[in-house]
Coordinates of C-alpha atoms in Angstrom, one line a residue:
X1 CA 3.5 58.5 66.9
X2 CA 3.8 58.2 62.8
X3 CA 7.1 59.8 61.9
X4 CA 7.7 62.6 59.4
X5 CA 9.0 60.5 56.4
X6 CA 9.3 61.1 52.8
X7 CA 7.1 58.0 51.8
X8 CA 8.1 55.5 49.8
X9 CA 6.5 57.0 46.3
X10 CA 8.2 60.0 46.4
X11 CA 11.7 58.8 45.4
X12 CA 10.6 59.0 41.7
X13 CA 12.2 62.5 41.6
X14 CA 15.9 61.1 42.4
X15 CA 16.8 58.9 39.8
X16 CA 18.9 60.3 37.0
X17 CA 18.4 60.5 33.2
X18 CA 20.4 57.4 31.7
X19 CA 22.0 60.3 30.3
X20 CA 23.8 60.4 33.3
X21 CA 24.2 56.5 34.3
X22 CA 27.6 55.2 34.2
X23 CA 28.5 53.3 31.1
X24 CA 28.3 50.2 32.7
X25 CA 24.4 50.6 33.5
X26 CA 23.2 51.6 30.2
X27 CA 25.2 48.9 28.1
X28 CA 24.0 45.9 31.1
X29 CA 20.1 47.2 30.4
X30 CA 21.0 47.5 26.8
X31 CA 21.5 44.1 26.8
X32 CA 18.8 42.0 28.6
X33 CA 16.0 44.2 29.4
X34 CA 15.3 45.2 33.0
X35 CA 12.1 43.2 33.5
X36 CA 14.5 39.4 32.3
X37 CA 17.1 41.3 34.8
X38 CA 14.8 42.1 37.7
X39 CA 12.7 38.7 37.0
X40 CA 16.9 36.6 37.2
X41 CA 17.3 38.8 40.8
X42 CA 13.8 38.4 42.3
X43 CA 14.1 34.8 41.9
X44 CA 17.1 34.7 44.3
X45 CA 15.3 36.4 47.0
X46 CA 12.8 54.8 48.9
X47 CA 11.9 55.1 51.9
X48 CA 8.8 54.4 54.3
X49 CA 9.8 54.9 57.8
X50 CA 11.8 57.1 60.4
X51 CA 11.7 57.9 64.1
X52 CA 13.2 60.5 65.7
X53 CA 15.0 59.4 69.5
X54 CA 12.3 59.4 71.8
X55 CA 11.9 62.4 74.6
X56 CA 12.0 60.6 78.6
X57 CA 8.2 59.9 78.3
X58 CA 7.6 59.4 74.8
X59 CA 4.4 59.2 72.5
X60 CA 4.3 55.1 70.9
X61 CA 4.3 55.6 67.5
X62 CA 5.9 56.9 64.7
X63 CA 4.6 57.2 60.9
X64 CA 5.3 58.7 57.9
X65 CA 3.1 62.1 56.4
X66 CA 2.0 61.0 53.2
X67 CA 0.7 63.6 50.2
X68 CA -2.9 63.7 49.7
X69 CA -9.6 63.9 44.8
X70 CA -11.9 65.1 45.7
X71 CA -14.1 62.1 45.5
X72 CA -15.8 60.3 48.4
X73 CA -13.7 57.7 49.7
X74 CA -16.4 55.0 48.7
X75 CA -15.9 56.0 45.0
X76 CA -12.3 55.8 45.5
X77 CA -12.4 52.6 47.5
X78 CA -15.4 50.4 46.2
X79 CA -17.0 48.7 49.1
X80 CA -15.8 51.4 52.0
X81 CA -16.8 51.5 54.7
X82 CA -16.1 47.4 54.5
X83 CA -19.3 44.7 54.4
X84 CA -16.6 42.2 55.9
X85 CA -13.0 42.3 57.4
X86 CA -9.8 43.4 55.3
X87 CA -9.3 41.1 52.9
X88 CA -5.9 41.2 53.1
X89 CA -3.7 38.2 54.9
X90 CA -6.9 35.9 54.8
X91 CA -4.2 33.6 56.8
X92 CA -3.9 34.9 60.1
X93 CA -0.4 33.7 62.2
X94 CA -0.2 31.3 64.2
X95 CA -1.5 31.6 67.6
X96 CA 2.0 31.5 69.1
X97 CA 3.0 33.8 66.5
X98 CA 0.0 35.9 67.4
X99 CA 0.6 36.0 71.3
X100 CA 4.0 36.4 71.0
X101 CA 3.4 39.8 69.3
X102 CA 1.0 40.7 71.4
X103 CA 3.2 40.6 74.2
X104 CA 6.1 42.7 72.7
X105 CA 3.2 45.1 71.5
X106 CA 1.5 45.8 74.7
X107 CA 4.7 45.9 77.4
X108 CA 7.3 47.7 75.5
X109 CA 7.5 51.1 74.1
X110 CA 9.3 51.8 70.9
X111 CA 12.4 53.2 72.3
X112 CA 12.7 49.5 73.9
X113 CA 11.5 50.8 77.2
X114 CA 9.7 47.5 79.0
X115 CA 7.1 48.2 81.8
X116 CA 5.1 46.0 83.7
X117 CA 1.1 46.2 83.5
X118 CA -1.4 45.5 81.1
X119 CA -3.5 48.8 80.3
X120 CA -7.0 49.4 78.2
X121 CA -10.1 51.5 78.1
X122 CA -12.3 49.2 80.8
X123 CA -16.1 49.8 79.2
X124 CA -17.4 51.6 76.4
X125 CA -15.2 54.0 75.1
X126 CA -16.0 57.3 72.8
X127 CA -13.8 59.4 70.4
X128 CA -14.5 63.1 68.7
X129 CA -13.3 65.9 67.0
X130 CA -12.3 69.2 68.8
X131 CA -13.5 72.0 66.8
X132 CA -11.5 73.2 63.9
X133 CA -11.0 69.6 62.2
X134 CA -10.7 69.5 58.6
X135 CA -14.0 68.5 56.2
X136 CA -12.6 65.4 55.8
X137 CA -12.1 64.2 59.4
X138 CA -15.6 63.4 59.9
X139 CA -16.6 60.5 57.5
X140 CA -12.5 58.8 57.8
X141 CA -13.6 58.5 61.7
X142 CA -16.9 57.8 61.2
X143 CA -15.5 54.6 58.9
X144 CA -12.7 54.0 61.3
X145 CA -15.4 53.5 64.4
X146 CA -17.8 51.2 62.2
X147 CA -14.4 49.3 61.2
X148 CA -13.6 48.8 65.1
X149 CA -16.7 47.9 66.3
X150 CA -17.7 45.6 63.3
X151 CA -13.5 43.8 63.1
X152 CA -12.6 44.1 66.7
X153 CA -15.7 43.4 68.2
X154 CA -15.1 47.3 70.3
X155 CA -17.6 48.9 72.3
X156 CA -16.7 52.3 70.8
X157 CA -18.8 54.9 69.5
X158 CA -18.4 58.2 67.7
X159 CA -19.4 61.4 70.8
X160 CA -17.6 62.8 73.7
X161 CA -17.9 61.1 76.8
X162 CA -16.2 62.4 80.8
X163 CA -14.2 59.4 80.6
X164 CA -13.0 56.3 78.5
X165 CA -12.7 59.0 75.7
X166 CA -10.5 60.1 72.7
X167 CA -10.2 63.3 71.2
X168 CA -8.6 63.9 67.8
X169 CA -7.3 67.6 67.6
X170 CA -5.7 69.3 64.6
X171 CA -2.6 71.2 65.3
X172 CA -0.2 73.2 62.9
X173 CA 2.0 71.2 61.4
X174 CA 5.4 74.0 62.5
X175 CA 4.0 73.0 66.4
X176 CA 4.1 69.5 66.1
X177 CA 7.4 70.2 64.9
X178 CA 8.5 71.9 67.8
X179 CA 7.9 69.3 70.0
X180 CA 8.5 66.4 67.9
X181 CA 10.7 67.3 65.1
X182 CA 10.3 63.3 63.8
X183 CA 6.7 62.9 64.2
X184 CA 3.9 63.8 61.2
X185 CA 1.1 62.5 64.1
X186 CA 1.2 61.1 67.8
X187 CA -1.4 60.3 70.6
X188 CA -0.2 60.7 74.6
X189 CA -2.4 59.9 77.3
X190 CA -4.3 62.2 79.7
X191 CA -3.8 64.9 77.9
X192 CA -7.4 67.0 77.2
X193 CA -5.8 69.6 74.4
X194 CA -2.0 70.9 73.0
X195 CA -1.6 72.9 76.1
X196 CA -2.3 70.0 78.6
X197 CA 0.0 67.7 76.4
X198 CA 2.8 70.8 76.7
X199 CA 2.7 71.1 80.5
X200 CA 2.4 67.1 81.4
X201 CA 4.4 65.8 78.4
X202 CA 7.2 65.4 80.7
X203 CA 5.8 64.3 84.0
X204 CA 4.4 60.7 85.3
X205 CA 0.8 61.9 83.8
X206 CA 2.3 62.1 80.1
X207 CA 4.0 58.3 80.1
X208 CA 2.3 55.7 78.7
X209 CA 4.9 53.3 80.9
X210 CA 3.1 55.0 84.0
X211 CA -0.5 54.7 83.3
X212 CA -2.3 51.4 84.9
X213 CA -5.7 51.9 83.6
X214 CA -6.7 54.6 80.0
X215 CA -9.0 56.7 80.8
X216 CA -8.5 59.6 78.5
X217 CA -6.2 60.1 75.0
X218 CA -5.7 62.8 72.5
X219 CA -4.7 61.9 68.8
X220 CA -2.3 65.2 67.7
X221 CA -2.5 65.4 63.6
X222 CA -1.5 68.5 61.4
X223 CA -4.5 70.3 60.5
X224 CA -2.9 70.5 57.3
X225 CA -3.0 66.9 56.7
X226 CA -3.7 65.7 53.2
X227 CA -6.4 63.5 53.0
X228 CA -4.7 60.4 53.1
X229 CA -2.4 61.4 55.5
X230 CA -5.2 62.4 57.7
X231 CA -6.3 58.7 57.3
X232 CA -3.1 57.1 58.2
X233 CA -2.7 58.8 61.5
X234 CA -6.8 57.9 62.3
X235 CA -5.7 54.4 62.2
X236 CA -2.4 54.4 63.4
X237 CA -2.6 56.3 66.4
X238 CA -6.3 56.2 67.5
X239 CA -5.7 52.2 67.5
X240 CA -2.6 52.9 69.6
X241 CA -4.5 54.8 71.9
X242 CA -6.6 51.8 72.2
X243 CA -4.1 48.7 72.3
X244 CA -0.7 48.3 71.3
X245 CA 2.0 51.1 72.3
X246 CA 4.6 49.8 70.6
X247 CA 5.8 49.8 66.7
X248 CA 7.7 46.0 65.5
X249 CA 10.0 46.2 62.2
X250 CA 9.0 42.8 61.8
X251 CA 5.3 42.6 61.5
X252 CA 4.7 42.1 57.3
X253 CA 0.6 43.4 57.3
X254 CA 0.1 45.9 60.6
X255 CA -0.3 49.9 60.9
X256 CA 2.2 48.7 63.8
X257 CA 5.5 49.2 61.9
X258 CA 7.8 52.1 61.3
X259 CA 8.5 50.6 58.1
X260 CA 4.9 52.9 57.6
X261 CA 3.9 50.7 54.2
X262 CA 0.9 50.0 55.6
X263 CA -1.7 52.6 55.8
X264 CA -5.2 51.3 57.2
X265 CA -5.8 48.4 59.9
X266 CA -5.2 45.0 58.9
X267 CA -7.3 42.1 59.8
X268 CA -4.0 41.3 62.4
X269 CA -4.4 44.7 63.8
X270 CA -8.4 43.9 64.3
X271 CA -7.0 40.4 65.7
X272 CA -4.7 42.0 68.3
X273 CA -7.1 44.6 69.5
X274 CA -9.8 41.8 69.6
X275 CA -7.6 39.9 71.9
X276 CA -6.1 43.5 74.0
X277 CA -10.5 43.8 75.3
X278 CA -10.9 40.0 75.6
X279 CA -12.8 39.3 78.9
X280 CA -10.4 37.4 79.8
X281 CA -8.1 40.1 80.1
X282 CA -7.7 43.6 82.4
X283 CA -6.2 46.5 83.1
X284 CA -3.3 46.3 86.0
X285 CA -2.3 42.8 85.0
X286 CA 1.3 41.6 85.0
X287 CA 3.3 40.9 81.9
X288 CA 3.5 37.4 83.2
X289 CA -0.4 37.4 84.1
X290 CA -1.4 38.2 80.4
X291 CA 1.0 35.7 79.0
X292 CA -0.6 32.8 81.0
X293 CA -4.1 34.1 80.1
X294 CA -3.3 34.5 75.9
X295 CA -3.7 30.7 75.0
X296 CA -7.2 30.8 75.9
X297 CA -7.8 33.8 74.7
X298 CA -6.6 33.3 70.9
X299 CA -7.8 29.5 71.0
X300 CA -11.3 30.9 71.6
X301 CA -10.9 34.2 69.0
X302 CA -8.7 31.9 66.3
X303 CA -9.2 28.7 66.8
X304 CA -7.6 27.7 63.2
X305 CA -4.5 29.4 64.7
X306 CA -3.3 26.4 66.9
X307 CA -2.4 25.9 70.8
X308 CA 0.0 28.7 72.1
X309 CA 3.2 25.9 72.8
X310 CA 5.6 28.7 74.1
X311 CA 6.2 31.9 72.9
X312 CA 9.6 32.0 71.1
X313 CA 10.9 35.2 70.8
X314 CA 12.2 37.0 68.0
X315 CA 13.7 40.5 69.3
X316 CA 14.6 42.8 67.0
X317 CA 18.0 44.4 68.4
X318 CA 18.3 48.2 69.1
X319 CA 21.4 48.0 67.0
X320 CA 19.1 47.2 64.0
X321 CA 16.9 49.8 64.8
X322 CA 19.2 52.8 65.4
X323 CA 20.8 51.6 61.6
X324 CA 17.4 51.8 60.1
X325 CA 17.0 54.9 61.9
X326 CA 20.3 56.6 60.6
X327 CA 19.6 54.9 57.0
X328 CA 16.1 56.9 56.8
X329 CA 16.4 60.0 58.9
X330 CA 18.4 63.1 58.3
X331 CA 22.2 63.2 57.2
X332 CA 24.6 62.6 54.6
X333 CA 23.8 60.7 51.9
X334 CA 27.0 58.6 52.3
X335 CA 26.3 58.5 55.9
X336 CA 23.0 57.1 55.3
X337 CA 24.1 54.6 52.7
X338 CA 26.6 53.2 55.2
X339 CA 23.6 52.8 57.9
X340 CA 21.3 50.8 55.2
X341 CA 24.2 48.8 54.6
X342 CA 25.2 48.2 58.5
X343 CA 21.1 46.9 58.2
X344 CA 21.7 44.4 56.2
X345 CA 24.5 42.9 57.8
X346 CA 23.1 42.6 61.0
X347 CA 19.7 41.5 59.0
X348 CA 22.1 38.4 57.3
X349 CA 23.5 37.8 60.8
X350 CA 20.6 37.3 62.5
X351 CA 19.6 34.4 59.7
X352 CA 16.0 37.0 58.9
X353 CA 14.2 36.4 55.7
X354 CA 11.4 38.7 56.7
X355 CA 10.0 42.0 56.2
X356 CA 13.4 43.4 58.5
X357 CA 15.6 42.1 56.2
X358 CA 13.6 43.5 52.8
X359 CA 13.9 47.1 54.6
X360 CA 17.7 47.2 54.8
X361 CA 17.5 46.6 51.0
X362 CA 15.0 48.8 50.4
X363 CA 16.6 51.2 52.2
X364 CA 19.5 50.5 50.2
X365 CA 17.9 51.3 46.9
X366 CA 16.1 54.5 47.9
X367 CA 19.9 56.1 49.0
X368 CA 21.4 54.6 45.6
X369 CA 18.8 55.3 42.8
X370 CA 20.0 58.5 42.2
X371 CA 24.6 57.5 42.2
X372 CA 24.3 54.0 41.6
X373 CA 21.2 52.9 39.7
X374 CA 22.7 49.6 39.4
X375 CA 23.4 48.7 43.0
X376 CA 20.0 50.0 43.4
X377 CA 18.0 48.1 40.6
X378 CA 19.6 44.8 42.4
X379 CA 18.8 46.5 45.8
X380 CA 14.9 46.7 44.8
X381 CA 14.8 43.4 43.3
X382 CA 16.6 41.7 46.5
X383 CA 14.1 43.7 48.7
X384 CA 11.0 42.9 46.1
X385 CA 12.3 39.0 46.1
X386 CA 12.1 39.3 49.8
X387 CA 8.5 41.0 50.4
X388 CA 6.7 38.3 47.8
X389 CA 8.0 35.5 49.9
X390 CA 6.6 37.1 53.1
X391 CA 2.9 36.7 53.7
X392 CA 0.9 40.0 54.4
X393 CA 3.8 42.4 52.3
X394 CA 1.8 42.7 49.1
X395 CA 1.6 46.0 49.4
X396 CA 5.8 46.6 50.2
X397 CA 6.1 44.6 47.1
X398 CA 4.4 47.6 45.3
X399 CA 5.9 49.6 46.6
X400 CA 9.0 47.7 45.1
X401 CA 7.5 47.2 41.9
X402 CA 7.0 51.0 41.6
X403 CA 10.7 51.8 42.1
X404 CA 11.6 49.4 39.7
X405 CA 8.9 50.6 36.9
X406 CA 10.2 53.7 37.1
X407 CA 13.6 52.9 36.3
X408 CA 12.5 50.8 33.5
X409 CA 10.9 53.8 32.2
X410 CA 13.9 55.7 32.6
X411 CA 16.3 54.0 30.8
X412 CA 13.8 53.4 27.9
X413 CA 12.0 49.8 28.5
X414 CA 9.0 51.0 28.8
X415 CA 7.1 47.4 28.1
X416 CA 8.6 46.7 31.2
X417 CA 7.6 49.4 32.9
X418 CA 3.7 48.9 32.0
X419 CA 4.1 45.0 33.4
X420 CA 5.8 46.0 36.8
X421 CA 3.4 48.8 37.1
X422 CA 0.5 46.7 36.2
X423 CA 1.6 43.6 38.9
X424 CA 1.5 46.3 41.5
X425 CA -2.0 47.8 40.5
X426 CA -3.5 45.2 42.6
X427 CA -1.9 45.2 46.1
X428 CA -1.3 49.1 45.9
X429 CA -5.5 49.0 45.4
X430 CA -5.7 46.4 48.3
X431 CA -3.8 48.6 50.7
X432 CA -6.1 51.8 50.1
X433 CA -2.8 53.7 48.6
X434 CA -4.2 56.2 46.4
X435 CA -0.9 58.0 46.1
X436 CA 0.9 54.8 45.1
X437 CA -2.0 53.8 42.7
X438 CA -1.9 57.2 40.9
X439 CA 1.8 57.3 40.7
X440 CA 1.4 53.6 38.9
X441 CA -1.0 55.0 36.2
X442 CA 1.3 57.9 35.8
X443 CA 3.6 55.7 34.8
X444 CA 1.8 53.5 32.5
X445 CA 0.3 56.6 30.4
X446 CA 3.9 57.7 29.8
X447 CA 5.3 53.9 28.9
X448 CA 1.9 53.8 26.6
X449 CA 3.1 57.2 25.3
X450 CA 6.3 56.0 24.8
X451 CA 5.1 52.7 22.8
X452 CA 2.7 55.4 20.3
X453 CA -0.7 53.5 22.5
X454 CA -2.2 57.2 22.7
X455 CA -5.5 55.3 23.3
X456 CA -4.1 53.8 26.5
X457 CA -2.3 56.5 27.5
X458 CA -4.8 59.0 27.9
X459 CA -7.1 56.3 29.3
X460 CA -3.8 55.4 32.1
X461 CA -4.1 59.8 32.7
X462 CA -7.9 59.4 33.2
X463 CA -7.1 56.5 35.6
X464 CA -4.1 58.4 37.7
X465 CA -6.6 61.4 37.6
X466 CA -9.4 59.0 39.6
X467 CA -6.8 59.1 42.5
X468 CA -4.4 62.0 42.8
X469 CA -6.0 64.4 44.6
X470 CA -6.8 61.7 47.1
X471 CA -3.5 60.7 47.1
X472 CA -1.6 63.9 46.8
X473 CA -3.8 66.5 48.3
X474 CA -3.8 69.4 45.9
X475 CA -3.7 69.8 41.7
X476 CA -0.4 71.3 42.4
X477 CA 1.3 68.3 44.2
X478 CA -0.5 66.5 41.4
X479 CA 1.2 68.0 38.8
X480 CA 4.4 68.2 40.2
X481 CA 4.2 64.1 40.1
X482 CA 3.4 64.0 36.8
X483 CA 6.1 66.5 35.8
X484 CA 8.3 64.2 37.5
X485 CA 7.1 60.6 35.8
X486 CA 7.3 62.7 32.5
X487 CA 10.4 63.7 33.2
X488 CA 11.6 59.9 33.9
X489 CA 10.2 58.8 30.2
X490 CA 11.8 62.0 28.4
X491 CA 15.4 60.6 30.1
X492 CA 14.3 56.9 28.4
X493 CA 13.6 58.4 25.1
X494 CA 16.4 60.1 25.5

């Protein structure tokens, strides 16, 4: 299931004025300006993900509700529905790397919980609407089924079949809550509708661990959804009902990460559920059965991705996991803190350089931004240092960039702001955030503004106005964002 998050935009609102920065912030940016600063720290190497502790049989996946124009998605995205796969890590991993993750994917759940067969849809499969789905559930899944079929080679098809069928049903968001206080979306299996998935959820019926062969799925989203919420939990969980049951902190470019960053399929997620409906593969096989069978299966689907010579494994301990958990979930602020930074040790002990050890820092920065803007300006620039190194995290260095921008606004840079909002422009466009792409223009027009560019900044407005509704679901969430990014520039000017 997707987790109830704040996402990562939506730390904008906690910074302070430099008004209210200790001393020894304002005179260091005084000095060198934050984009030499944050340029010195990237070169040496707010928040996107939470899960609540899974229930005895327990829905995969977790990801974050995001906020939500009133455009068609193919004027917001040029070119969607996709010609050609995701453009996006045009390197794939290796093929070791490839079957090792397919192997923690497909026989572990995310509380850690191992079990022992391989399960899939066997034949075609077909997934629907119940009745009361928003407008704009229709065309997201009818793009989401042309992406499958046309990336992962699926025989799936949009309808309603007696079996080998997924049903996507809209439920208010206070009953999700109920049952799973951490989750913004989930999918369980067997279930038909909310009242079958209330009586099985805790028998054999309702565990993924127990089922041997899919038959049947249901995809649980809030029928208040913002559009690009809605999205997120299409990809996420629908694929999940489809492949993979489990979430990995360490993949850089999959849906399949708490870490939520990313928000559509990847051209690794199309790789993985290629490889989980391979012929060579079915339902009931052994973890040790699969393993011996995934050499031949990526030589053949990847054959620039090398021979499968073992599959060394790179676990990611629970310890790390229930830190990240603490660090982004509810609690004290100084509890929290401590947890990011309990992250990062076990992230420096373990020797990571990878996407695990950028989300400690990131972590970091979102829980400091507001009391310690210094620790986190070098806590976004550690995590941003990280993220550009990693192949696949161009949209977590956005993300990154974006935190960073908006102190630099803040504190009254605001040349700086326009260039780290403009390097993140690209990837935050690449990864289909229109949240994170308006946010970036909001920023810009008020840097512009700040600079006397009136020109530009109305033109940035125009730009940020191209994707907010999209991105934040009503004119009234819209506003409040810009309220906010104002807010950020009035504290610079200051």
């Amino acid at each position: 299931m997707r987790s109830k998050i704040m996402p990562p935009y939506e730390t904008i609102r906690a910074a302070k004025a430099p008004a209210a920065m200790p001393p020894r912030h304002r005179a260091a940016l005084g000095k060198v300006s934050p984009l030499t600063r944050i340029s010195a720290l990237a070169g040496l190497a707010v928040l996107a993900g939470c899960a609540a502790p899974p229930p005895a049989f327990e829905a995969p996946t977790a990801r974050a509700a995001t906020a939500a124009l009133d455009l068609p998605l193919s004027e917001i995205f040029p070119g969607s529905p996709r010609a050609a796969p995701v453009p996006r890590a045009a390197v794939l991993p290796s093929n070791s790397e490839l079957a090792r993750d397919f192997m923690e994917l497909s026989f572990s759940l995310e509380s850690g919980r191992r079990f022992g067969q391989f399960s899939r849809f066997e034949g075609p499969v077909t997934v629907a609407l119940a009745p009361g789905a928003p407008p704009a559930a229709e065309p997201e899944l009818v793009r989401l089924v042309a992406r499958l079929r046309r990336e992962a080679g699926l025989p799936i098809s949009v309808g309603a079949s007696a079996s080998n069928h997924i049903r996507i049903e809209f439920v208010p968001r206070r009953k999700m809550r109920r049952e799973a206080p951490g989750a913004a979306c989930f999918v369980v299996p067997n279930a038909t509708n909310w009242s079958d998935y209330r009586a099985q959820r805790r028998t054999p019926a309702g565990d993924w661990a127990q089922v041997k062969q899919r038959t049947a799925a249901t995809v649980f989203i809030p029928v208040e959804a913002t559009p690009q919420e809605l999205r997120d939990c299409l990809h996420e969980e629908t694929s999940q009902a489809l492949g993979p049951l489990n979430d990995l902190y360490r993949l850089p470019d999959s849906v399949w990460n708490d870490d939520n960053f990313q928000s559509v399929l990847t051209r690794y997620d199309m790789m993985q559920l290629r490889a989980t409906y391979a012929p060579e593969l079915q339902s009931g096989l052994s973890a040790p059965e699969v393993q011996a069978r995934l050499p031949a299966v990526f030589a053949r689907l990847n054959p620039a991705g090398g021979a499968v010579r073992g599959l060394r494994e790179d676990p990611t301990p629970r310890a790390y996991v229930n830190a990240v958990n603490r660090a982004i979930g509810p609690g004290s602020t100084r509890a929290r803190r401590a947890a990011a930074q309990t992250a990062i040790q076990l992230a420096t002990a373990q020797g990571w350089h990878d996407t695990r050890a950028a989300f400690g820092w990131y972590a970091l920065g979102r829980l400091t931004v507001q009391s310690d803007p210094e620790t986190a300006l070098h806590a976004f620039a550690t995590a941003g240092a990280i993220y550009r190194s990693t192949p696949g995290a161009g949209i977590q260095s956005a993300h990154v960039d974006m935190q960073l921008a908006a102190l630099a606004l803040s504190s009254g840079h605001a040349q700086e702001a326009i260039a780290l909002a403009d390097r993140a422009l690209a990837p935050a466009l690449e990864g289909e955030n229109a949240a994170l792409v308006a946010t970036l223009h909001l920023i810009r027009a008020e840097a512009y503004e700040a600079l006397g560019e009136g020109v530009q900044a109305r033109q940035a407005r125009l730009d940020s106005g191209q994707w907010a509704g999209y991105g934040f679901g009503s004119d009234a969430a819209a506003r409040a964002r810009a309220a906010e990014v104002a807010a950020r520039a009035q504290a610079g000017r200051g």
